[in-house]
């Protein structure tokens, strides 16, 4: 899962909403809404990569978190509940990417008792405490502290579901890589440090688009010989390309193939 071990990942592998949507198999306007919000709703989170108001850019970590939102929606969770889980993780537990954090899920499981967590939070700190009621008070350093009791069982459920959906993300020494469609092509990955995060052949760095383009002209064996890869690698690239070209299914009535326990 994502943590401070990978501090530079936020700046790597920039994607437009259109490019992110193609990889995640969703609609670009949905990605824009999650990042820009509307007059009546805030963004789900602030994008990591530097961009203007007119030019949304997603980092590799943004891409993984957008993917997680899409999977949770497909699993029956409501966007309002996902928003609360993100806000709680960021503001109370100080986790920048809560849907990607295994540590956060483990802490929630430890702290949740009877569905409630007692918390104390400041702008710079979040920790559990044994208090009741809702009140603001001033700390010895002059900070305003919100003390209260919050029902976070729905939040914990979302974190648990997010952890269970991370099986397609693997970790190298200095970064995560994403197996984009492991049931279609297990060797196709997105790696933030190779070819700007576009789909590549795992272990080789060859862009899948290049392999598939050549395979549309020459035989699989010829392409394999040219790139010094296996025929199976070429077929993986072709299969992945066909999959990505298929129409994006409507979410209405759709559930992910993963089993998610309960809804929030």
mmCIF file of C-alpha atoms in Angstrom:
data_model
loop_
_atom_site.group_PDB
_atom_site.id
_atom_site.type_symbol
_atom_site.label_atom_id
_atom_site.label_comp_id
_atom_site.label_asym_id
_atom_site.label_seq_id
_atom_site.Cartn_x
_atom_site.Cartn_y
_atom_site.Cartn_z
ATOM 1 C CA UNK A 1 0.000 0.000 0.000
ATOM 2 C CA UNK A 2 1.067 3.624 -0.419
ATOM 3 C CA UNK A 3 2.984 5.352 2.342
ATOM 4 C CA UNK A 4 5.836 7.775 2.854
ATOM 5 C CA UNK A 5 8.311 5.205 1.519
ATOM 6 C CA UNK A 6 7.533 6.500 -1.981
ATOM 7 C CA UNK A 7 7.764 10.321 -1.613
ATOM 8 C CA UNK A 8 8.440 11.044 -5.303
ATOM 9 C CA UNK A 9 5.608 8.930 -6.695
ATOM 10 C CA UNK A 10 3.229 11.901 -6.524
ATOM 11 C CA UNK A 11 5.224 13.667 -9.247
ATOM 12 C CA UNK A 12 5.524 10.736 -11.657
ATOM 13 C CA UNK A 13 3.481 9.418 -14.549
ATOM 14 C CA UNK A 14 1.148 12.301 -15.366
ATOM 15 C CA UNK A 15 -2.204 11.491 -16.959
ATOM 16 C CA UNK A 16 -4.966 13.617 -18.435
ATOM 17 C CA UNK A 17 -8.522 12.791 -17.308
ATOM 18 C CA UNK A 18 -9.049 11.126 -20.694
ATOM 19 C CA UNK A 19 -5.929 8.951 -20.359
ATOM 20 C CA UNK A 20 -6.795 8.011 -16.767
ATOM 21 C CA UNK A 21 -10.364 7.174 -17.714
ATOM 22 C CA UNK A 22 -9.221 4.875 -20.531
ATOM 23 C CA UNK A 23 -6.992 2.912 -18.172
ATOM 24 C CA UNK A 24 -9.555 2.704 -15.390
ATOM 25 C CA UNK A 25 -12.423 1.959 -17.784
ATOM 26 C CA UNK A 26 -14.616 4.859 -16.741
ATOM 27 C CA UNK A 27 -15.733 8.188 -18.221
ATOM 28 C CA UNK A 28 -13.453 11.221 -18.334
ATOM 29 C CA UNK A 29 -16.166 13.607 -17.127
ATOM 30 C CA UNK A 30 -16.466 11.526 -13.964
ATOM 31 C CA UNK A 31 -12.737 11.884 -13.312
ATOM 32 C CA UNK A 32 -12.965 15.640 -13.870
ATOM 33 C CA UNK A 33 -15.857 15.911 -11.438
ATOM 34 C CA UNK A 34 -13.944 14.035 -8.741
ATOM 35 C CA UNK A 35 -10.998 16.424 -9.147
ATOM 36 C CA UNK A 36 -12.777 19.742 -9.776
ATOM 37 C CA UNK A 37 -16.089 19.345 -7.985
ATOM 38 C CA UNK A 38 -18.928 21.742 -8.726
ATOM 39 C CA UNK A 39 -20.399 24.894 -7.228
ATOM 40 C CA UNK A 40 -22.206 22.653 -4.731
ATOM 41 C CA UNK A 41 -19.546 20.047 -3.964
ATOM 42 C CA UNK A 42 -15.808 20.029 -3.318
ATOM 43 C CA UNK A 43 -13.330 17.799 -5.152
ATOM 44 C CA UNK A 44 -12.857 14.349 -3.623
ATOM 45 C CA UNK A 45 -9.219 15.317 -3.060
ATOM 46 C CA UNK A 46 -6.697 17.805 -4.414
ATOM 47 C CA UNK A 47 -4.637 16.485 -7.307
ATOM 48 C CA UNK A 48 -1.004 15.800 -6.485
ATOM 49 C CA UNK A 49 0.517 16.958 -9.769
ATOM 50 C CA UNK A 50 0.891 20.669 -10.464
ATOM 51 C CA UNK A 51 -1.797 21.876 -12.855
ATOM 52 C CA UNK A 52 -3.881 24.923 -13.660
ATOM 53 C CA UNK A 53 -7.621 25.163 -13.098
ATOM 54 C CA UNK A 54 -8.116 24.482 -16.795
ATOM 55 C CA UNK A 55 -5.635 21.614 -17.025
ATOM 56 C CA UNK A 56 -6.200 18.652 -14.717
ATOM 57 C CA UNK A 57 -3.222 16.320 -14.431
ATOM 58 C CA UNK A 58 -3.188 13.121 -12.412
ATOM 59 C CA UNK A 59 -0.086 11.674 -10.842
ATOM 60 C CA UNK A 60 0.382 7.914 -10.702
ATOM 61 C CA UNK A 61 -0.899 7.892 -7.114
ATOM 62 C CA UNK A 62 -3.917 9.971 -8.151
ATOM 63 C CA UNK A 63 -4.564 7.387 -10.859
ATOM 64 C CA UNK A 64 -4.513 4.528 -8.341
ATOM 65 C CA UNK A 65 -6.848 6.361 -5.980
ATOM 66 C CA UNK A 66 -9.256 7.230 -8.812
ATOM 67 C CA UNK A 67 -9.224 3.552 -9.751
ATOM 68 C CA UNK A 68 -10.091 2.674 -6.152
ATOM 69 C CA UNK A 69 -13.039 5.099 -6.144
ATOM 70 C CA UNK A 70 -14.349 3.497 -9.335
ATOM 71 C CA UNK A 71 -13.992 -0.017 -7.882
ATOM 72 C CA UNK A 72 -15.775 0.964 -4.670
ATOM 73 C CA UNK A 73 -18.621 2.545 -6.613
ATOM 74 C CA UNK A 74 -18.882 -0.625 -8.665
ATOM 75 C CA UNK A 75 -18.988 -2.584 -5.404
ATOM 76 C CA UNK A 76 -22.096 -0.732 -4.234
ATOM 77 C CA UNK A 77 -20.605 1.998 -2.050
ATOM 78 C CA UNK A 78 -22.053 5.492 -2.411
ATOM 79 C CA UNK A 79 -19.893 8.414 -3.472
ATOM 80 C CA UNK A 80 -20.960 10.352 -0.362
ATOM 81 C CA UNK A 81 -19.638 7.529 1.861
ATOM 82 C CA UNK A 82 -16.383 7.334 -0.104
ATOM 83 C CA UNK A 83 -15.989 11.103 0.263
ATOM 84 C CA UNK A 84 -16.388 10.822 4.031
ATOM 85 C CA UNK A 85 -13.795 8.050 4.165
ATOM 86 C CA UNK A 86 -11.296 10.173 2.225
ATOM 87 C CA UNK A 87 -11.958 13.263 4.349
ATOM 88 C CA UNK A 88 -11.679 11.312 7.590
ATOM 89 C CA UNK A 89 -8.407 9.730 6.513
ATOM 90 C CA UNK A 90 -6.899 13.034 5.419
ATOM 91 C CA UNK A 91 -8.168 15.352 8.122
ATOM 92 C CA UNK A 92 -8.276 13.132 11.210
ATOM 93 C CA UNK A 93 -5.740 10.375 10.542
ATOM 94 C CA UNK A 94 -3.419 12.534 8.413
ATOM 95 C CA UNK A 95 -3.160 10.086 5.521
ATOM 96 C CA UNK A 96 -2.879 11.851 2.170
ATOM 97 C CA UNK A 97 -4.157 8.867 0.156
ATOM 98 C CA UNK A 98 -6.381 6.976 2.602
ATOM 99 C CA UNK A 99 -7.889 4.562 0.066
ATOM 100 C CA UNK A 100 -4.385 3.258 -0.670
ATOM 101 C CA UNK A 101 -3.169 2.971 2.921
ATOM 102 C CA UNK A 102 -2.872 -0.424 4.584
ATOM 103 C CA UNK A 103 -1.647 1.236 7.773
ATOM 104 C CA UNK A 104 -4.828 3.284 7.997
ATOM 105 C CA UNK A 105 -7.011 0.213 7.629
ATOM 106 C CA UNK A 106 -5.098 -1.609 10.368
ATOM 107 C CA UNK A 107 -5.349 1.385 12.707
ATOM 108 C CA UNK A 108 -9.072 1.679 12.083
ATOM 109 C CA UNK A 109 -9.579 -2.014 12.832
ATOM 110 C CA UNK A 110 -7.635 -1.614 16.077
ATOM 111 C CA UNK A 111 -9.410 1.542 17.229
ATOM 112 C CA UNK A 112 -13.006 0.847 16.220
ATOM 113 C CA UNK A 113 -14.940 -0.640 19.117
ATOM 114 C CA UNK A 114 -18.692 -1.054 18.904
ATOM 115 C CA UNK A 115 -18.600 0.955 15.709
ATOM 116 C CA UNK A 116 -17.383 4.153 17.334
ATOM 117 C CA UNK A 117 -14.001 5.819 17.622
ATOM 118 C CA UNK A 118 -13.070 8.515 20.107
ATOM 119 C CA UNK A 119 -10.821 11.066 18.523
ATOM 120 C CA UNK A 120 -8.962 14.289 19.103
ATOM 121 C CA UNK A 121 -7.719 16.236 16.105
ATOM 122 C CA UNK A 122 -5.847 19.429 15.418
ATOM 123 C CA UNK A 123 -4.626 20.930 12.156
ATOM 124 C CA UNK A 124 -1.224 19.303 12.728
ATOM 125 C CA UNK A 125 -2.106 16.166 14.693
ATOM 126 C CA UNK A 126 -4.683 13.385 14.970
ATOM 127 C CA UNK A 127 -4.815 10.824 17.737
ATOM 128 C CA UNK A 128 -7.379 8.762 19.631
ATOM 129 C CA UNK A 129 -8.530 9.897 23.043
ATOM 130 C CA UNK A 130 -11.122 8.940 25.646
ATOM 131 C CA UNK A 131 -13.596 11.789 25.543
ATOM 132 C CA UNK A 132 -17.300 12.169 24.899
ATOM 133 C CA UNK A 133 -19.485 14.932 23.574
ATOM 134 C CA UNK A 134 -18.693 17.418 20.825
ATOM 135 C CA UNK A 135 -16.779 20.532 21.722
ATOM 136 C CA UNK A 136 -13.960 22.830 20.752
ATOM 137 C CA UNK A 137 -11.340 23.676 23.339
ATOM 138 C CA UNK A 138 -7.978 25.369 23.280
ATOM 139 C CA UNK A 139 -4.818 23.322 23.716
ATOM 140 C CA UNK A 140 -1.857 24.557 25.815
ATOM 141 C CA UNK A 141 -0.199 25.713 22.579
ATOM 142 C CA UNK A 142 -3.243 27.738 21.590
ATOM 143 C CA UNK A 143 -4.561 25.386 18.913
ATOM 144 C CA UNK A 144 -8.274 24.756 18.621
ATOM 145 C CA UNK A 145 -9.036 21.084 19.239
ATOM 146 C CA UNK A 146 -12.249 19.387 18.129
ATOM 147 C CA UNK A 147 -13.112 16.598 20.518
ATOM 148 C CA UNK A 148 -15.962 14.264 19.877
ATOM 149 C CA UNK A 149 -17.350 10.846 19.116
ATOM 150 C CA UNK A 150 -17.797 9.706 15.528
ATOM 151 C CA UNK A 151 -19.461 6.621 14.091
ATOM 152 C CA UNK A 152 -16.785 5.387 11.710
ATOM 153 C CA UNK A 153 -17.888 1.822 11.069
ATOM 154 C CA UNK A 154 -18.929 2.764 7.479
ATOM 155 C CA UNK A 155 -15.523 4.426 7.028
ATOM 156 C CA UNK A 156 -13.725 1.340 8.332
ATOM 157 C CA UNK A 157 -15.758 -0.854 5.974
ATOM 158 C CA UNK A 158 -14.619 1.210 3.005
ATOM 159 C CA UNK A 159 -10.972 1.021 4.088
ATOM 160 C CA UNK A 160 -11.268 -2.747 4.486
ATOM 161 C CA UNK A 161 -12.803 -3.060 1.021
ATOM 162 C CA UNK A 162 -10.057 -0.860 -0.446
ATOM 163 C CA UNK A 163 -7.371 -3.093 1.053
ATOM 164 C CA UNK A 164 -9.026 -6.187 -0.447
ATOM 165 C CA UNK A 165 -9.055 -4.543 -3.900
ATOM 166 C CA UNK A 166 -5.326 -3.794 -3.951
ATOM 167 C CA UNK A 167 -4.268 -7.241 -5.185
ATOM 168 C CA UNK A 168 -3.344 -5.944 -8.658
ATOM 169 C CA UNK A 169 -0.835 -3.434 -7.224
ATOM 170 C CA UNK A 170 2.637 -4.837 -6.586
ATOM 171 C CA UNK A 171 5.647 -3.150 -5.037
ATOM 172 C CA UNK A 172 9.193 -2.844 -6.258
ATOM 173 C CA UNK A 173 11.910 -1.494 -3.990
ATOM 174 C CA UNK A 174 11.143 2.166 -4.631
ATOM 175 C CA UNK A 175 7.662 2.272 -6.136
ATOM 176 C CA UNK A 176 4.347 0.509 -6.774
ATOM 177 C CA UNK A 177 3.397 -0.889 -10.186
ATOM 178 C CA UNK A 178 -0.139 -1.638 -11.335
ATOM 179 C CA UNK A 179 -1.237 -4.712 -13.268
ATOM 180 C CA UNK A 180 -3.929 -2.909 -15.230
ATOM 181 C CA UNK A 181 -6.056 -5.881 -16.309
ATOM 182 C CA UNK A 182 -4.523 -9.008 -14.741
ATOM 183 C CA UNK A 183 -7.316 -11.339 -15.848
ATOM 184 C CA UNK A 184 -6.839 -10.199 -19.458
ATOM 185 C CA UNK A 185 -3.077 -9.709 -19.714
ATOM 186 C CA UNK A 186 -1.056 -10.433 -16.592
ATOM 187 C CA UNK A 187 2.183 -9.011 -18.026
ATOM 188 C CA UNK A 188 0.810 -5.556 -18.835
ATOM 189 C CA UNK A 189 1.577 -2.980 -16.150
ATOM 190 C CA UNK A 190 1.740 0.755 -15.491
ATOM 191 C CA UNK A 191 5.023 1.743 -13.867
ATOM 192 C CA UNK A 192 5.428 5.415 -12.863
ATOM 193 C CA UNK A 193 9.164 5.362 -13.571
ATOM 194 C CA UNK A 194 9.023 3.781 -17.018
ATOM 195 C CA UNK A 195 7.619 5.463 -20.144
ATOM 196 C CA UNK A 196 5.674 8.030 -18.079
ATOM 197 C CA UNK A 197 3.309 5.428 -16.709
ATOM 198 C CA UNK A 198 1.810 4.242 -20.018
ATOM 199 C CA UNK A 199 0.969 0.517 -20.261
ATOM 200 C CA UNK A 200 4.151 -1.486 -20.835
ATOM 201 C CA UNK A 201 5.288 -5.081 -20.946
ATOM 202 C CA UNK A 202 6.371 -5.989 -17.418
ATOM 203 C CA UNK A 203 10.100 -6.409 -17.072
ATOM 204 C CA UNK A 204 10.850 -5.026 -20.524
ATOM 205 C CA UNK A 205 9.441 -1.491 -20.591
ATOM 206 C CA UNK A 206 8.096 -1.845 -24.146
ATOM 207 C CA UNK A 207 4.918 0.217 -24.659
ATOM 208 C CA UNK A 208 1.983 -2.053 -25.377
ATOM 209 C CA UNK A 209 0.748 0.334 -28.066
ATOM 210 C CA UNK A 210 3.968 -0.156 -30.047
ATOM 211 C CA UNK A 211 3.789 -3.957 -29.835
ATOM 212 C CA UNK A 212 0.103 -4.028 -30.809
ATOM 213 C CA UNK A 213 0.645 -1.628 -33.722
ATOM 214 C CA UNK A 214 3.419 -3.807 -35.137
ATOM 215 C CA UNK A 215 1.320 -6.927 -34.579
ATOM 216 C CA UNK A 216 -1.433 -5.437 -36.726
ATOM 217 C CA UNK A 217 1.020 -5.394 -39.654
ATOM 218 C CA UNK A 218 3.337 -8.345 -39.096
ATOM 219 C CA UNK A 219 2.933 -11.853 -37.702
ATOM 220 C CA UNK A 220 3.205 -12.492 -33.985
ATOM 221 C CA UNK A 221 6.440 -14.387 -34.527
ATOM 222 C CA UNK A 222 7.990 -11.557 -36.535
ATOM 223 C CA UNK A 223 7.109 -8.997 -33.870
ATOM 224 C CA UNK A 224 8.427 -11.287 -31.145
ATOM 225 C CA UNK A 225 11.708 -11.675 -33.025
ATOM 226 C CA UNK A 226 12.017 -7.932 -33.673
ATOM 227 C CA UNK A 227 11.546 -6.993 -30.000
ATOM 228 C CA UNK A 228 13.203 -10.079 -28.512
ATOM 229 C CA UNK A 229 10.069 -11.045 -26.621
ATOM 230 C CA UNK A 230 7.928 -14.166 -26.653
ATOM 231 C CA UNK A 231 4.942 -14.799 -28.900
ATOM 232 C CA UNK A 232 2.895 -14.978 -25.689
ATOM 233 C CA UNK A 233 3.985 -11.415 -24.881
ATOM 234 C CA UNK A 234 2.782 -10.252 -28.291
ATOM 235 C CA UNK A 235 -0.541 -12.003 -27.783
ATOM 236 C CA UNK A 236 -0.834 -10.433 -24.331
ATOM 237 C CA UNK A 237 -0.364 -6.993 -25.897
ATOM 238 C CA UNK A 238 -3.000 -7.679 -28.552
ATOM 239 C CA UNK A 239 -5.468 -9.039 -26.025
ATOM 240 C CA UNK A 240 -4.984 -6.019 -23.753
ATOM 241 C CA UNK A 241 -5.438 -3.611 -26.663
ATOM 242 C CA UNK A 242 -8.704 -5.286 -27.688
ATOM 243 C CA UNK A 243 -9.931 -5.148 -24.104
ATOM 244 C CA UNK A 244 -9.195 -1.440 -23.802
ATOM 245 C CA UNK A 245 -11.057 -0.767 -27.054
ATOM 246 C CA UNK A 246 -14.273 -2.389 -25.803
ATOM 247 C CA UNK A 247 -17.136 -0.063 -24.798
ATOM 248 C CA UNK A 248 -17.087 0.941 -21.139
ATOM 249 C CA UNK A 249 -19.978 -0.837 -19.360
ATOM 250 C CA UNK A 250 -22.574 1.206 -17.546
ATOM 251 C CA UNK A 251 -22.281 0.994 -13.789
ATOM 252 C CA UNK A 252 -26.072 0.743 -13.289
ATOM 253 C CA UNK A 253 -26.736 -2.736 -11.945
ATOM 254 C CA UNK A 254 -23.016 -3.523 -12.158
ATOM 255 C CA UNK A 255 -20.873 -4.964 -9.387
ATOM 256 C CA UNK A 256 -17.196 -5.719 -9.408
ATOM 257 C CA UNK A 257 -16.038 -9.304 -9.535
ATOM 258 C CA UNK A 258 -14.577 -8.846 -6.070
ATOM 259 C CA UNK A 259 -16.803 -9.642 -3.130
ATOM 260 C CA UNK A 260 -17.352 -6.593 -0.944
ATOM 261 C CA UNK A 261 -19.016 -7.165 2.380
ATOM 262 C CA UNK A 262 -21.845 -4.722 2.945
ATOM 263 C CA UNK A 263 -22.412 -1.213 1.681
ATOM 264 C CA UNK A 264 -21.874 2.136 3.272
#
